[in-house]
CSV table of C-alpha atoms and ligand atoms in Angstrom, one decimal:
chain,number,residue,atom,x,y,z
A,1,UNK,CA,7.0,-33.5,-58.5
A,2,UNK,CA,7.9,-31.6,-61.7
A,3,UNK,CA,6.7,-28.5,-63.4
A,4,UNK,CA,5.6,-26.9,-60.2
A,5,UNK,CA,3.9,-23.5,-60.5
A,6,UNK,CA,2.6,-20.7,-58.3
A,7,UNK,CA,-0.5,-22.6,-57.7
A,8,UNK,CA,0.9,-26.1,-57.0
A,9,UNK,CA,4.1,-25.4,-55.2
A,10,UNK,CA,2.6,-25.0,-51.7
A,11,UNK,CA,0.9,-28.4,-51.9
A,12,UNK,CA,4.1,-30.0,-53.1
A,13,UNK,CA,6.1,-28.8,-50.2
A,14,UNK,CA,3.2,-29.8,-47.8
A,15,UNK,CA,3.2,-33.3,-49.3
A,16,UNK,CA,6.8,-33.8,-48.3
A,17,UNK,CA,5.8,-33.5,-44.7
A,18,UNK,CA,3.5,-36.5,-44.7
A,19,UNK,CA,6.4,-38.8,-44.0
A,20,UNK,CA,7.4,-36.8,-40.8
A,21,UNK,CA,7.4,-39.1,-37.7
A,22,UNK,CA,6.9,-36.2,-35.2
A,23,UNK,CA,3.3,-35.1,-35.1
A,24,UNK,CA,3.9,-31.9,-33.4
A,25,UNK,CA,6.9,-31.0,-35.8
A,26,UNK,CA,4.6,-31.8,-38.7
A,27,UNK,CA,1.8,-29.6,-37.4
A,28,UNK,CA,4.3,-26.6,-37.0
A,29,UNK,CA,6.1,-27.1,-40.2
A,30,UNK,CA,2.9,-27.4,-42.2
A,31,UNK,CA,1.5,-24.1,-40.7
A,32,UNK,CA,4.8,-22.4,-41.2
A,33,UNK,CA,5.0,-23.4,-44.9
A,34,UNK,CA,1.5,-22.3,-45.5
A,35,UNK,CA,1.9,-18.9,-43.8
A,36,UNK,CA,5.2,-18.3,-45.5
A,37,UNK,CA,3.9,-19.0,-48.9
A,38,UNK,CA,0.8,-17.0,-48.4
A,39,UNK,CA,2.9,-14.1,-47.2
A,40,UNK,CA,5.1,-14.2,-50.3
A,41,UNK,CA,2.0,-14.5,-52.5
A,42,UNK,CA,0.1,-11.7,-50.6
A,43,UNK,CA,2.9,-9.1,-51.0
A,44,UNK,CA,4.2,-10.4,-54.3
A,45,UNK,CA,7.8,-10.3,-52.9
A,46,UNK,CA,10.5,-9.2,-55.3
A,47,UNK,CA,13.8,-11.1,-55.6
A,48,UNK,CA,15.5,-8.0,-54.3
A,49,UNK,CA,13.2,-7.9,-51.2
A,50,UNK,CA,13.8,-11.5,-50.5
A,51,UNK,CA,17.5,-11.1,-50.6
A,52,UNK,CA,17.2,-8.1,-48.3
A,53,UNK,CA,15.2,-10.2,-45.9
A,54,UNK,CA,17.9,-13.0,-46.0
A,55,UNK,CA,20.7,-10.3,-45.4
A,56,UNK,CA,18.6,-8.9,-42.4
A,57,UNK,CA,18.3,-12.4,-40.9
A,58,UNK,CA,22.0,-13.2,-41.5
A,59,UNK,CA,23.0,-9.8,-39.7
A,60,UNK,CA,20.6,-10.6,-36.9
A,61,UNK,CA,22.4,-13.9,-36.2
A,62,UNK,CA,25.8,-12.3,-36.7
A,63,UNK,CA,25.0,-9.7,-34.0
A,64,UNK,CA,24.4,-12.4,-31.4
A,65,UNK,CA,27.1,-13.4,-28.8
A,66,UNK,CA,27.1,-14.5,-25.2
A,67,UNK,CA,26.0,-10.9,-24.1
A,68,UNK,CA,23.8,-9.9,-27.0
A,69,UNK,CA,20.7,-11.7,-28.4
A,70,UNK,CA,19.4,-10.0,-31.4
A,71,UNK,CA,16.8,-12.6,-32.2
A,72,UNK,CA,15.2,-12.1,-28.8
A,73,UNK,CA,15.1,-8.4,-29.5
A,74,UNK,CA,13.6,-9.1,-32.9
A,75,UNK,CA,10.9,-11.4,-31.5
A,76,UNK,CA,10.3,-8.8,-28.7
A,77,UNK,CA,9.9,-5.8,-30.9
A,78,UNK,CA,7.5,-7.7,-33.3
A,79,UNK,CA,5.3,-8.6,-30.4
A,80,UNK,CA,6.0,-12.4,-30.8
A,81,UNK,CA,7.5,-12.9,-27.5
A,82,UNK,CA,4.5,-11.3,-25.6
A,83,UNK,CA,2.1,-13.5,-27.8
A,84,UNK,CA,4.2,-16.7,-26.9
A,85,UNK,CA,4.1,-15.6,-23.2
A,86,UNK,CA,0.4,-14.9,-23.2
A,87,UNK,CA,-0.4,-18.4,-24.7
A,88,UNK,CA,1.9,-20.1,-22.3
A,89,UNK,CA,0.9,-18.3,-19.1
A,90,UNK,CA,-2.9,-18.4,-18.8
A,91,UNK,CA,-2.8,-18.0,-15.1
A,92,UNK,CA,-6.0,-17.8,-12.9
A,93,UNK,CA,-7.4,-14.4,-12.1
A,94,UNK,CA,-5.4,-12.6,-9.4
A,95,UNK,CA,-2.1,-14.4,-10.0
A,96,UNK,CA,0.7,-12.0,-10.9
A,97,UNK,CA,0.8,-11.5,-14.7
A,98,UNK,CA,3.8,-12.3,-16.7
A,99,UNK,CA,5.7,-10.2,-19.2
A,100,UNK,CA,8.6,-10.4,-21.6
A,101,UNK,CA,11.9,-12.1,-20.5
A,102,UNK,CA,14.1,-9.8,-22.6
A,103,UNK,CA,17.7,-10.4,-23.6
A,104,UNK,CA,19.6,-9.1,-20.6
A,105,UNK,CA,19.1,-12.0,-18.0
A,106,UNK,CA,22.3,-13.5,-16.8
A,107,UNK,CA,22.4,-16.8,-14.9
A,108,UNK,CA,24.6,-17.0,-11.8
A,109,UNK,CA,23.6,-13.8,-10.1
A,110,UNK,CA,24.8,-13.7,-6.4
A,111,UNK,CA,22.6,-15.2,-3.7
A,112,UNK,CA,22.2,-12.5,-1.3
A,113,UNK,CA,20.5,-11.8,2.2
A,114,UNK,CA,17.5,-9.6,2.4
A,115,UNK,CA,18.5,-6.0,2.7
A,116,UNK,CA,21.6,-6.4,0.5
A,117,UNK,CA,22.5,-3.6,-2.0
A,118,UNK,CA,22.7,-5.0,-5.6
A,119,UNK,CA,23.8,-1.6,-7.0
A,120,UNK,CA,27.0,-0.8,-5.1
A,121,UNK,CA,29.0,0.0,-8.3
A,122,UNK,CA,26.7,2.0,-10.4
A,123,UNK,CA,25.0,5.5,-10.4
A,124,UNK,CA,21.3,6.1,-9.5
A,125,UNK,CA,18.9,7.1,-6.8
A,126,UNK,CA,19.1,4.7,-3.8
A,127,UNK,CA,15.9,2.7,-3.6
A,128,UNK,CA,14.5,0.3,-1.1
A,129,UNK,CA,12.4,-2.3,-2.8
A,130,UNK,CA,10.2,-4.5,-0.5
A,131,UNK,CA,8.0,-7.3,-1.7
A,132,UNK,CA,5.9,-10.2,-0.5
A,133,UNK,CA,5.3,-13.5,-2.2
A,134,UNK,CA,1.8,-14.8,-1.6
A,135,UNK,CA,-0.4,-17.7,-2.8
A,136,UNK,CA,-3.9,-17.4,-4.4
A,137,UNK,CA,-5.4,-17.0,-0.9
A,138,UNK,CA,-3.1,-14.2,0.1
A,139,UNK,CA,-1.1,-16.5,2.4
A,140,UNK,CA,2.7,-16.0,2.5
A,141,UNK,CA,4.9,-18.3,0.5
A,142,UNK,CA,8.2,-18.9,2.4
A,143,UNK,CA,11.5,-19.8,0.8
A,144,UNK,CA,10.5,-18.5,-2.7
A,145,UNK,CA,13.5,-17.7,-4.9
A,146,UNK,CA,13.4,-14.1,-6.3
A,147,UNK,CA,15.7,-13.4,-9.2
A,148,UNK,CA,16.1,-9.7,-9.8
A,149,UNK,CA,17.9,-7.7,-12.7
A,150,UNK,CA,17.6,-4.1,-13.8
A,151,UNK,CA,19.3,-1.2,-15.4
A,152,UNK,CA,21.4,1.4,-13.4
A,153,UNK,CA,20.2,5.0,-12.9
A,154,UNK,CA,21.4,5.9,-16.4
A,155,UNK,CA,19.5,3.1,-18.2
A,156,UNK,CA,22.3,0.6,-18.8
A,157,UNK,CA,22.5,-3.1,-17.9
A,158,UNK,CA,25.9,-4.2,-16.5
A,159,UNK,CA,26.6,-6.3,-19.6
A,160,UNK,CA,26.5,-3.1,-21.7
A,161,UNK,CA,29.1,-1.4,-19.5
A,162,UNK,CA,32.5,-2.6,-20.6
A,163,UNK,CA,34.3,-1.1,-17.5
A,164,UNK,CA,32.4,-3.4,-15.0
A,165,UNK,CA,34.1,-6.6,-14.1
A,166,UNK,CA,31.4,-7.9,-11.8
A,167,UNK,CA,27.6,-8.2,-12.0
A,168,UNK,CA,25.7,-5.1,-11.0
A,169,UNK,CA,22.0,-4.6,-10.2
A,170,UNK,CA,21.4,-8.4,-10.2
A,171,UNK,CA,20.7,-10.6,-7.3
A,172,UNK,CA,18.8,-13.6,-5.9
A,173,UNK,CA,16.8,-13.4,-2.7
A,174,UNK,CA,14.6,-15.7,-0.7
A,175,UNK,CA,11.3,-14.9,0.8
A,176,UNK,CA,11.2,-15.2,4.7
A,177,UNK,CA,8.6,-16.9,6.8
A,178,UNK,CA,6.1,-14.1,6.2
A,179,UNK,CA,6.7,-14.3,2.5
A,180,UNK,CA,8.7,-11.0,2.6
A,181,UNK,CA,11.9,-10.0,0.7
A,182,UNK,CA,13.6,-6.7,0.4
A,183,UNK,CA,16.7,-5.2,-1.2
A,184,UNK,CA,18.4,-1.9,-2.0
A,185,UNK,CA,19.1,-0.9,-5.5
A,186,UNK,CA,18.8,2.2,-7.7
A,187,UNK,CA,15.6,3.6,-9.2
A,188,UNK,CA,15.3,2.2,-12.8
A,189,UNK,CA,14.9,4.8,-15.5
A,190,UNK,CA,13.3,4.3,-19.0
A,191,UNK,CA,16.0,3.3,-21.6
A,192,UNK,CA,16.2,2.6,-25.3
A,193,UNK,CA,16.6,-1.1,-26.3
A,194,UNK,CA,19.9,-1.6,-28.4
A,195,UNK,CA,19.5,0.0,-31.9
A,196,UNK,CA,23.0,-0.8,-33.2
A,197,UNK,CA,22.1,-4.1,-34.7
A,198,UNK,CA,19.5,-4.8,-37.5
A,199,UNK,CA,16.5,-4.2,-35.1
A,200,UNK,CA,17.4,-0.5,-34.9
A,201,UNK,CA,16.8,0.4,-38.7
A,202,UNK,CA,13.8,-1.9,-38.6
A,203,UNK,CA,12.2,0.2,-35.8
A,204,UNK,CA,13.2,3.4,-37.7
A,205,UNK,CA,11.6,2.1,-40.9
A,206,UNK,CA,8.4,1.4,-38.8
A,207,UNK,CA,8.4,4.9,-37.5
A,208,UNK,CA,8.8,3.7,-33.9
A,209,UNK,CA,11.0,4.9,-30.9
A,210,UNK,CA,13.1,2.2,-29.1
A,211,UNK,CA,12.3,3.0,-25.5
A,212,UNK,CA,11.0,0.8,-22.6
A,213,UNK,CA,9.3,2.3,-19.6
A,214,UNK,CA,11.3,2.1,-16.3
A,215,UNK,CA,11.1,-1.3,-14.7
A,216,UNK,CA,12.8,-4.1,-12.5
A,217,UNK,CA,12.8,-7.6,-13.8
A,218,UNK,CA,11.7,-10.4,-11.5
A,219,UNK,CA,11.7,-14.2,-11.9
A,220,UNK,CA,10.0,-16.0,-9.0
A,221,UNK,CA,9.9,-19.8,-8.3
A,222,UNK,CA,8.7,-21.8,-5.3
A,223,UNK,CA,8.0,-25.5,-4.8
A,224,UNK,CA,4.3,-26.2,-5.8
A,225,UNK,CA,3.8,-23.0,-7.8
A,226,UNK,CA,4.0,-21.9,-11.4
A,227,UNK,CA,7.2,-19.8,-11.9
A,228,UNK,CA,6.6,-16.2,-13.1
A,229,UNK,CA,8.9,-14.1,-15.2
A,230,UNK,CA,7.7,-10.5,-14.9
A,231,UNK,CA,8.6,-6.9,-14.3
A,232,UNK,CA,7.4,-4.1,-11.9
A,233,UNK,CA,7.1,-0.8,-13.7
A,234,UNK,CA,7.5,2.7,-12.4
A,235,UNK,CA,4.2,4.5,-12.2
A,236,UNK,CA,4.0,7.7,-14.2
A,237,UNK,CA,6.7,6.7,-16.7
A,238,UNK,CA,6.1,8.5,-20.0
A,239,UNK,CA,6.6,5.2,-22.1
A,240,UNK,CA,4.0,3.0,-20.3
A,241,UNK,CA,1.7,3.4,-23.2
A,242,UNK,CA,4.3,3.0,-26.0
A,243,UNK,CA,6.7,0.2,-24.7
A,244,UNK,CA,9.0,-0.8,-27.7
A,245,UNK,CA,8.3,-4.5,-26.8
A,246,UNK,CA,4.5,-4.4,-25.8
A,247,UNK,CA,5.2,-5.7,-22.2
A,248,UNK,CA,3.2,-3.3,-20.0
A,249,UNK,CA,0.3,-4.5,-17.9
A,250,UNK,CA,-1.7,-2.2,-15.5
A,251,UNK,CA,-1.4,-4.8,-12.7
A,252,UNK,CA,2.5,-4.5,-12.7
A,253,UNK,CA,2.8,-0.8,-12.1
A,254,UNK,CA,3.7,0.5,-8.8
A,255,UNK,CA,4.6,3.9,-7.2
A,256,UNK,CA,8.3,4.6,-6.6
A,257,UNK,CA,7.9,7.2,-3.8
A,258,UNK,CA,10.8,9.7,-3.0
A,259,UNK,CA,11.3,10.0,0.8
A,260,UNK,CA,13.4,12.5,2.7
A,261,UNK,CA,16.6,11.5,4.5
A,262,UNK,CA,15.8,9.5,7.6
A,263,UNK,CA,15.3,5.9,8.7
A,264,UNK,CA,14.0,3.7,5.9
A,265,UNK,CA,11.5,0.9,6.4
A,266,UNK,CA,14.2,-1.7,6.9
A,267,UNK,CA,16.0,0.3,9.6
A,268,UNK,CA,18.7,1.7,7.3
A,269,UNK,CA,19.5,5.3,8.2
A,270,UNK,CA,19.7,7.4,5.0
A,271,UNK,CA,21.6,10.7,5.1
A,272,UNK,CA,20.1,11.7,1.7
A,273,UNK,CA,16.6,11.4,0.2
A,274,UNK,CA,15.9,7.9,-1.2
A,275,UNK,CA,13.0,6.1,-3.0
A,276,UNK,CA,10.8,3.3,-1.7
A,277,UNK,CA,8.6,0.9,-3.7
A,278,UNK,CA,6.5,-2.1,-2.8
A,279,UNK,CA,5.0,-5.0,-4.7
A,280,UNK,CA,3.0,-8.1,-3.7
A,281,UNK,CA,3.5,-11.0,-6.0
A,282,UNK,CA,0.8,-13.8,-6.1
A,283,UNK,CA,1.8,-17.2,-7.3
A,284,UNK,CA,-0.5,-19.6,-9.2
A,285,UNK,CA,-0.6,-23.1,-8.0
A,286,UNK,CA,1.2,-25.8,-10.0
A,287,UNK,CA,-1.3,-28.6,-10.8
A,288,UNK,CA,1.0,-30.5,-13.1
B,301,BEZ,C1,14.5,-5.6,-21.2
B,301,BEZ,O1,13.7,-5.2,-20.5
B,301,BEZ,O2,15.5,-5.9,-20.6
B,301,BEZ,C2,14.3,-5.8,-22.6
B,301,BEZ,C3,13.2,-6.4,-23.1
B,301,BEZ,C4,13.0,-6.7,-24.4
B,301,BEZ,C5,13.9,-6.2,-25.3
B,301,BEZ,C6,15.1,-5.5,-24.8
B,301,BEZ,C7,15.2,-5.3,-23.6
B,302,FE,FE1,14.7,-4.4,-19.0
């Protein structure tokens, strides 16, 4: 393995993988080497550009901590997260579609009873969200776990607000015997993904805006069913057709309807106008 040139280098690297003991690792590494080398050849990368790329990836790693995941953001904004999601969730027709997980999930959200308010310490329009968890026949799924997270009425996740010392706009609910669950929150608004890390200048260089259309994140799981990580989007949002992370699907959009003061669907008496939204989730059976 000497005197390697532009035309022999790729095969020389691929040859080193022949001794790999892990077939899947070998398949992935071979493809990665082939595509990387082809990419470098295709654009005739300069040394300066390669060094900038290394600096970019270094800065991406350095931006990560327990509350910030710049690599997820990079994957999301390049459409890789949605591609991995699509390949791994080929659910049958009619099952609730999945979308991007995003970097703002926090484990350990409080387990709450139906009707609880998950947005007691943040601003925003009070909103009653009701939902049902159903199977492929439309029959209720009781005892499903529904993990919820979203921004406040100004477009911030709790982890982005330094003054908060407890979780906000996060909770875990369980569907009742009729598959129903419900909670109070604030109406989500569209918001920019963080642009103070390397992903910000990258979007700028691409001529793109950083906004996501308003949505609530859901993660549902129930015994015997495939788990679903998804969002419910607010109908009419101006960013539905230009989501910075390519996550919008028509089937996930629902109306958030403003109601006058009065008694809400769950019996709560509201002295001010409020918002109501509803979504039925359909879980695919787990055949594994
Ligand atoms: C989110 O919706 O929380 C999100 C998803 C992808 C990138 C940034 C934020
Ligand atoms: Fe989000």
